[in-house]
CSV table of C-alpha atoms in Angstrom, one decimal:
chain,number,residue,atom,x,y,z
A,1,UNK,CA,28.9,37.9,41.7
A,2,UNK,CA,32.5,37.2,40.6
A,3,UNK,CA,35.5,37.1,42.9
A,4,UNK,CA,38.1,39.2,41.3
A,5,UNK,CA,41.8,39.8,42.1
A,6,UNK,CA,43.4,43.1,41.2
A,7,UNK,CA,47.2,43.3,41.6
A,8,UNK,CA,48.3,46.9,42.0
A,9,UNK,CA,44.8,47.6,43.2
A,10,UNK,CA,45.8,50.6,45.4
A,11,UNK,CA,47.4,52.4,42.5
A,12,UNK,CA,45.9,55.1,40.3
A,13,UNK,CA,44.2,52.9,37.8
A,14,UNK,CA,43.8,49.9,40.1
A,15,UNK,CA,41.8,51.8,42.7
A,16,UNK,CA,39.4,53.1,40.1
A,17,UNK,CA,39.0,49.5,38.8
A,18,UNK,CA,38.3,48.4,42.4
A,19,UNK,CA,35.5,51.0,42.6
A,20,UNK,CA,34.0,50.0,39.3
A,21,UNK,CA,34.0,46.3,40.0
A,22,UNK,CA,32.6,46.7,43.5
A,23,UNK,CA,29.8,49.0,42.2
A,24,UNK,CA,28.9,46.3,39.6
A,25,UNK,CA,28.3,43.8,42.4
A,26,UNK,CA,31.5,41.8,42.5
A,27,UNK,CA,33.8,40.7,45.3
A,28,UNK,CA,37.2,42.3,45.0
A,29,UNK,CA,40.6,41.3,46.5
A,30,UNK,CA,43.1,44.2,46.2
A,31,UNK,CA,46.7,43.2,46.2
A,32,UNK,CA,49.4,45.9,46.6
A,33,UNK,CA,52.8,46.5,48.2
A,34,UNK,CA,52.4,50.3,48.2
A,35,UNK,CA,55.6,51.0,46.3
A,36,UNK,CA,53.6,53.5,44.1
A,37,UNK,CA,50.1,52.6,45.3
A,38,UNK,CA,48.5,54.3,48.3
A,39,UNK,CA,46.0,53.1,50.9
A,40,UNK,CA,44.4,56.5,50.7
A,41,UNK,CA,43.2,55.5,47.2
A,42,UNK,CA,41.0,52.7,48.5
A,43,UNK,CA,40.4,53.7,52.2
A,44,UNK,CA,36.8,54.4,51.3
A,45,UNK,CA,36.3,50.7,50.4
A,46,UNK,CA,37.7,49.2,53.6
A,47,UNK,CA,34.4,48.9,55.3
A,48,UNK,CA,32.7,47.2,52.4
A,49,UNK,CA,32.2,43.5,53.2
A,50,UNK,CA,32.9,42.6,49.5
A,51,UNK,CA,36.3,44.3,49.5
A,52,UNK,CA,39.5,42.8,50.8
A,53,UNK,CA,42.9,44.5,51.0
A,54,UNK,CA,46.1,42.4,51.2
A,55,UNK,CA,49.7,43.8,51.3
A,56,UNK,CA,51.7,41.6,49.1
A,57,UNK,CA,54.5,41.9,46.4
A,58,UNK,CA,53.7,40.0,43.2
A,59,UNK,CA,57.3,38.9,42.8
A,60,UNK,CA,56.4,36.3,45.4
A,61,UNK,CA,53.8,33.6,44.8
A,62,UNK,CA,50.3,34.2,46.0
A,63,UNK,CA,47.5,31.7,46.4
A,64,UNK,CA,43.8,32.5,46.3
A,65,UNK,CA,40.6,31.3,44.7
A,66,UNK,CA,39.2,33.8,42.2
A,67,UNK,CA,37.3,33.9,38.9
A,68,UNK,CA,39.3,36.7,37.3
A,69,UNK,CA,42.6,38.4,37.7
A,70,UNK,CA,43.6,41.9,36.5
A,71,UNK,CA,47.4,42.1,36.6
A,72,UNK,CA,48.1,45.8,37.0
A,73,UNK,CA,51.1,45.7,39.4
A,74,UNK,CA,54.1,47.7,38.2
A,75,UNK,CA,55.3,51.2,38.6
A,76,UNK,CA,54.3,53.0,35.4
A,77,UNK,CA,56.0,56.5,35.5
A,78,UNK,CA,59.7,57.0,34.6
A,79,UNK,CA,60.5,58.5,38.0
A,80,UNK,CA,59.3,55.4,39.8
A,81,UNK,CA,60.3,52.6,37.4
A,82,UNK,CA,63.8,54.0,37.0
A,83,UNK,CA,64.2,54.4,40.8
A,84,UNK,CA,64.7,50.7,41.1
A,85,UNK,CA,65.1,49.4,37.6
A,86,UNK,CA,65.8,45.8,38.6
A,87,UNK,CA,62.7,45.7,40.8
A,88,UNK,CA,60.7,47.0,37.9
A,89,UNK,CA,61.9,44.2,35.7
A,90,UNK,CA,61.2,41.6,38.4
A,91,UNK,CA,57.7,43.0,39.0
A,92,UNK,CA,56.8,42.7,35.3
A,93,UNK,CA,58.4,39.3,34.6
A,94,UNK,CA,58.2,37.5,37.9
A,95,UNK,CA,54.8,39.1,38.7
A,96,UNK,CA,53.5,37.8,35.3
A,97,UNK,CA,54.9,34.3,36.0
A,98,UNK,CA,53.3,34.2,39.5
A,99,UNK,CA,49.9,35.4,38.4
A,100,UNK,CA,49.9,33.2,35.3
A,101,UNK,CA,50.8,30.2,37.5
A,102,UNK,CA,47.9,31.1,39.8
A,103,UNK,CA,45.5,31.5,36.8
A,104,UNK,CA,46.6,28.1,35.4
A,105,UNK,CA,46.1,26.3,38.7
A,106,UNK,CA,42.6,27.8,39.5
A,107,UNK,CA,41.5,28.1,35.8
A,108,UNK,CA,40.9,31.9,36.1
A,109,UNK,CA,40.7,34.4,33.3
A,110,UNK,CA,43.6,36.8,33.5
A,111,UNK,CA,44.2,40.3,32.0
A,112,UNK,CA,47.6,41.8,31.6
A,113,UNK,CA,47.9,45.6,31.7
A,114,UNK,CA,50.6,46.1,29.1
A,115,UNK,CA,51.6,49.5,27.7
A,116,UNK,CA,52.1,51.6,24.6
A,117,UNK,CA,55.7,51.6,25.7
A,118,UNK,CA,56.1,48.3,24.0
A,119,UNK,CA,56.2,50.3,20.8
A,120,UNK,CA,59.2,52.4,22.0
A,121,UNK,CA,59.9,55.4,19.8
A,122,UNK,CA,57.8,54.2,16.9
A,123,UNK,CA,58.5,54.5,13.2
A,124,UNK,CA,54.8,53.8,12.4
A,125,UNK,CA,52.2,56.4,13.2
A,126,UNK,CA,49.6,55.8,14.6
A,127,UNK,CA,50.6,52.4,16.1
A,128,UNK,CA,48.6,49.3,15.3
A,129,UNK,CA,48.9,46.1,17.4
A,130,UNK,CA,50.7,44.5,14.5
A,131,UNK,CA,53.7,46.9,14.9
A,132,UNK,CA,56.6,45.2,16.7
A,133,UNK,CA,58.0,48.4,18.0
A,134,UNK,CA,61.4,50.2,18.2
A,135,UNK,CA,62.8,49.8,21.7
A,136,UNK,CA,66.3,50.3,23.0
A,137,UNK,CA,66.8,47.1,25.1
A,138,UNK,CA,69.6,48.6,27.2
A,139,UNK,CA,68.4,52.2,27.6
A,140,UNK,CA,67.2,53.8,30.9
A,141,UNK,CA,63.5,53.1,30.0
A,142,UNK,CA,64.2,49.4,29.0
A,143,UNK,CA,63.5,48.1,32.5
A,144,UNK,CA,59.8,49.0,31.9
A,145,UNK,CA,59.6,48.6,28.1
A,146,UNK,CA,61.3,45.3,27.9
A,147,UNK,CA,59.7,44.0,31.2
A,148,UNK,CA,56.3,44.6,29.7
A,149,UNK,CA,57.3,43.1,26.4
A,150,UNK,CA,58.5,40.0,28.2
A,151,UNK,CA,55.3,39.8,30.2
A,152,UNK,CA,53.3,39.9,26.9
A,153,UNK,CA,55.4,37.0,25.6
A,154,UNK,CA,54.8,35.0,28.9
A,155,UNK,CA,51.0,35.6,28.6
A,156,UNK,CA,50.8,34.4,25.0
A,157,UNK,CA,53.0,31.4,25.7
A,158,UNK,CA,51.0,30.3,28.8
A,159,UNK,CA,48.0,30.5,26.5
A,160,UNK,CA,49.6,28.5,23.7
A,161,UNK,CA,51.2,25.9,26.0
A,162,UNK,CA,48.8,25.6,28.9
A,163,UNK,CA,45.6,27.0,27.5
A,164,UNK,CA,45.3,29.7,30.1
A,165,UNK,CA,42.5,32.1,29.3
A,166,UNK,CA,44.4,35.4,28.8
A,167,UNK,CA,43.6,39.0,27.7
A,168,UNK,CA,46.3,41.5,26.9
A,169,UNK,CA,45.7,45.3,26.6
A,170,UNK,CA,48.2,48.0,25.7
A,171,UNK,CA,47.3,51.1,27.7
A,172,UNK,CA,48.2,54.5,26.2
A,173,UNK,CA,48.8,57.6,28.4
A,174,UNK,CA,46.0,57.7,31.0
A,175,UNK,CA,45.2,60.5,33.5
A,176,UNK,CA,42.6,61.4,36.1
A,177,UNK,CA,42.0,61.8,39.8
A,178,UNK,CA,44.3,59.8,42.2
A,179,UNK,CA,47.4,60.2,40.0
A,180,UNK,CA,50.5,60.6,42.2
A,181,UNK,CA,51.4,64.3,42.2
A,182,UNK,CA,55.1,63.4,42.3
A,183,UNK,CA,55.1,60.7,39.6
A,184,UNK,CA,56.8,62.8,37.0
A,185,UNK,CA,54.1,62.2,34.3
A,186,UNK,CA,53.4,65.1,32.1
A,187,UNK,CA,49.7,65.7,33.0
A,188,UNK,CA,50.2,65.6,36.8
A,189,UNK,CA,53.5,67.6,36.4
A,190,UNK,CA,51.9,70.4,34.5
A,191,UNK,CA,48.8,70.6,36.7
A,192,UNK,CA,50.7,70.7,40.0
A,193,UNK,CA,53.1,73.3,38.5
A,194,UNK,CA,50.3,75.5,37.2
A,195,UNK,CA,48.3,75.3,40.5
A,196,UNK,CA,51.5,76.2,42.5
A,197,UNK,CA,52.3,79.0,40.1
A,198,UNK,CA,55.7,77.4,39.3
A,199,UNK,CA,57.2,77.3,35.8
A,200,UNK,CA,55.7,74.6,33.5
A,201,UNK,CA,58.6,72.3,32.6
A,202,UNK,CA,58.6,71.1,29.0
A,203,UNK,CA,61.4,68.7,27.9
A,204,UNK,CA,62.7,69.2,24.4
A,205,UNK,CA,61.0,71.7,22.0
A,206,UNK,CA,57.5,70.8,23.2
A,207,UNK,CA,56.4,69.5,19.8
A,208,UNK,CA,56.5,65.8,20.8
A,209,UNK,CA,53.0,64.4,21.0
A,210,UNK,CA,51.0,62.1,23.2
A,211,UNK,CA,47.4,60.9,23.2
A,212,UNK,CA,45.7,61.3,26.5
A,213,UNK,CA,43.0,59.0,27.8
A,214,UNK,CA,40.7,59.7,30.8
A,215,UNK,CA,40.7,56.8,33.3
A,216,UNK,CA,37.0,56.1,33.0
A,217,UNK,CA,37.4,55.3,29.3
A,218,UNK,CA,40.2,52.9,30.1
A,219,UNK,CA,38.1,51.1,32.7
A,220,UNK,CA,35.3,50.6,30.2
A,221,UNK,CA,37.8,49.2,27.6
A,222,UNK,CA,39.4,46.8,30.2
A,223,UNK,CA,36.1,45.4,31.4
A,224,UNK,CA,34.8,44.9,27.8
A,225,UNK,CA,38.1,43.1,27.0
A,226,UNK,CA,37.5,40.7,29.9
A,227,UNK,CA,34.0,40.0,28.5
A,228,UNK,CA,35.3,39.1,25.0
A,229,UNK,CA,35.1,35.5,23.6
A,230,UNK,CA,37.8,33.2,25.0
A,231,UNK,CA,39.3,32.8,21.5
A,232,UNK,CA,40.3,36.5,21.5
A,233,UNK,CA,43.5,37.2,23.5
A,234,UNK,CA,44.7,40.5,22.2
A,235,UNK,CA,46.9,42.4,22.4
A,236,UNK,CA,44.6,45.3,21.9
A,237,UNK,CA,45.3,49.1,22.1
A,238,UNK,CA,43.2,51.0,24.7
A,239,UNK,CA,43.8,54.7,24.3
A,240,UNK,CA,42.4,58.0,23.0
A,241,UNK,CA,43.6,58.7,19.4
A,242,UNK,CA,43.3,62.5,19.7
A,243,UNK,CA,46.9,63.7,19.6
A,244,UNK,CA,48.3,66.7,21.4
A,245,UNK,CA,51.7,68.3,21.6
A,246,UNK,CA,53.3,69.1,25.0
A,247,UNK,CA,52.9,72.8,24.3
A,248,UNK,CA,49.1,72.3,23.5
A,249,UNK,CA,48.7,70.4,26.7
A,250,UNK,CA,50.5,73.1,28.8
A,251,UNK,CA,48.4,75.9,27.3
A,252,UNK,CA,45.1,74.0,27.9
A,253,UNK,CA,46.1,73.5,31.6
A,254,UNK,CA,47.1,77.1,32.0
A,255,UNK,CA,43.8,78.2,30.5
A,256,UNK,CA,41.7,76.0,32.8
A,257,UNK,CA,43.6,76.9,35.9
A,258,UNK,CA,44.0,80.6,35.1
A,259,UNK,CA,47.6,80.2,36.3
A,260,UNK,CA,50.3,82.8,35.6
A,261,UNK,CA,53.0,80.1,35.3
A,262,UNK,CA,55.5,80.5,32.5
A,263,UNK,CA,56.8,77.7,30.2
A,264,UNK,CA,60.3,76.6,30.8
A,265,UNK,CA,62.2,74.3,28.4
A,266,UNK,CA,64.7,71.6,29.5
A,267,UNK,CA,66.7,69.0,27.6
A,268,UNK,CA,64.8,65.9,26.3
A,269,UNK,CA,65.5,62.7,28.4
A,270,UNK,CA,67.1,59.7,26.8
A,271,UNK,CA,64.9,57.5,24.6
A,272,UNK,CA,61.8,59.7,25.1
A,273,UNK,CA,59.4,58.9,22.3
A,274,UNK,CA,58.7,61.8,19.9
A,275,UNK,CA,55.1,60.7,19.1
A,276,UNK,CA,52.6,58.2,20.5
A,277,UNK,CA,49.1,57.7,19.1
A,278,UNK,CA,47.0,54.5,19.2
A,279,UNK,CA,45.2,52.9,16.3
A,280,UNK,CA,42.0,51.8,18.0
A,281,UNK,CA,40.2,50.1,15.0
A,282,UNK,CA,40.7,46.7,16.6
A,283,UNK,CA,39.2,47.8,19.9
A,284,UNK,CA,36.2,49.3,18.1
A,285,UNK,CA,35.7,46.0,16.3
A,286,UNK,CA,36.2,43.6,19.2
A,287,UNK,CA,34.9,45.6,22.1
A,288,UNK,CA,31.3,46.4,20.9
A,289,UNK,CA,32.2,49.7,19.4
A,290,UNK,CA,34.3,50.9,22.4
A,291,UNK,CA,35.9,54.3,21.9
A,292,UNK,CA,36.9,57.1,24.3
A,293,UNK,CA,34.0,59.3,25.4
A,294,UNK,CA,35.7,61.9,27.6
A,295,UNK,CA,37.8,64.4,25.7
A,296,UNK,CA,40.8,66.2,26.9
A,297,UNK,CA,39.4,69.5,28.3
A,298,UNK,CA,36.6,67.7,30.2
A,299,UNK,CA,39.0,65.2,31.7
A,300,UNK,CA,41.5,67.9,32.6
A,301,UNK,CA,38.8,69.9,34.5
A,302,UNK,CA,38.0,66.8,36.7
A,303,UNK,CA,41.7,66.0,37.2
A,304,UNK,CA,42.6,69.7,38.1
A,305,UNK,CA,39.7,69.8,40.6
A,306,UNK,CA,41.2,66.7,42.3
A,307,UNK,CA,44.7,68.1,42.5
A,308,UNK,CA,43.4,71.5,43.7
A,309,UNK,CA,41.7,69.8,46.6
A,310,UNK,CA,44.8,67.6,47.3
A,311,UNK,CA,47.2,70.6,47.4
A,312,UNK,CA,44.8,72.5,49.7
A,313,UNK,CA,44.9,69.6,52.2
A,314,UNK,CA,48.7,69.4,52.2
């Protein structure tokens, strides 16, 4: 049994990670300030003697004895990370400093949940880890993009300078149950609009592409990354390389839900990437042949079922 700290543990991805690690026989400490996370995501774990929930903001130091740390704390959707952009930067940068300081003191292994947003609006397609990215450092998305890029730099420098055992993953678009219905992300947006019979809002011409990864595939990649040899730090792409346009995604959701919603086009937001697709050859090589198992339609059916139940309760 390991004692594992998960920052952002009450969030969409963090709560699924809590479930997985508890089910594997670990003791889990879940840290969250509930800015985007929700106690409802982990309420089913509260009576488990091996689960502990602590309300805390990672921009402030935290002291605990653990074996591993998963640093997931940060708002990840444009609606939330642009709501308080300074706070977003602080969470990425100061949160990384505080968690790396903790890992250094207690000699814990630490994983940073970075993002495909470090690639910005890429010139190279698909994106390998060797690509440095094309990011607007002063745009409306920069609070998230540059915050995560700085966090990666901090992780690698703590490793080089202080020999901290680090792992860095770059997460590509991930979806599944427990997504916030109001987070402004394309999958949750389209599903909620379709289930309510509202117009499906597509920004731009709908030909921009994303690669959608179901949350269970991400968890498998994260845990395998934690198990890699100490000499391998990453960064490593964790995502589904199957690429879909916004129009294709909308049509798939309309087909599954049987919704009569119409598609409505709106102007493209500033600095919105036109394409995003991971090169996962490094993950296949380093993570024992890891690759996504759940394809888009199967994952969407599970996610739509979750949102359908959620909307019926509200």
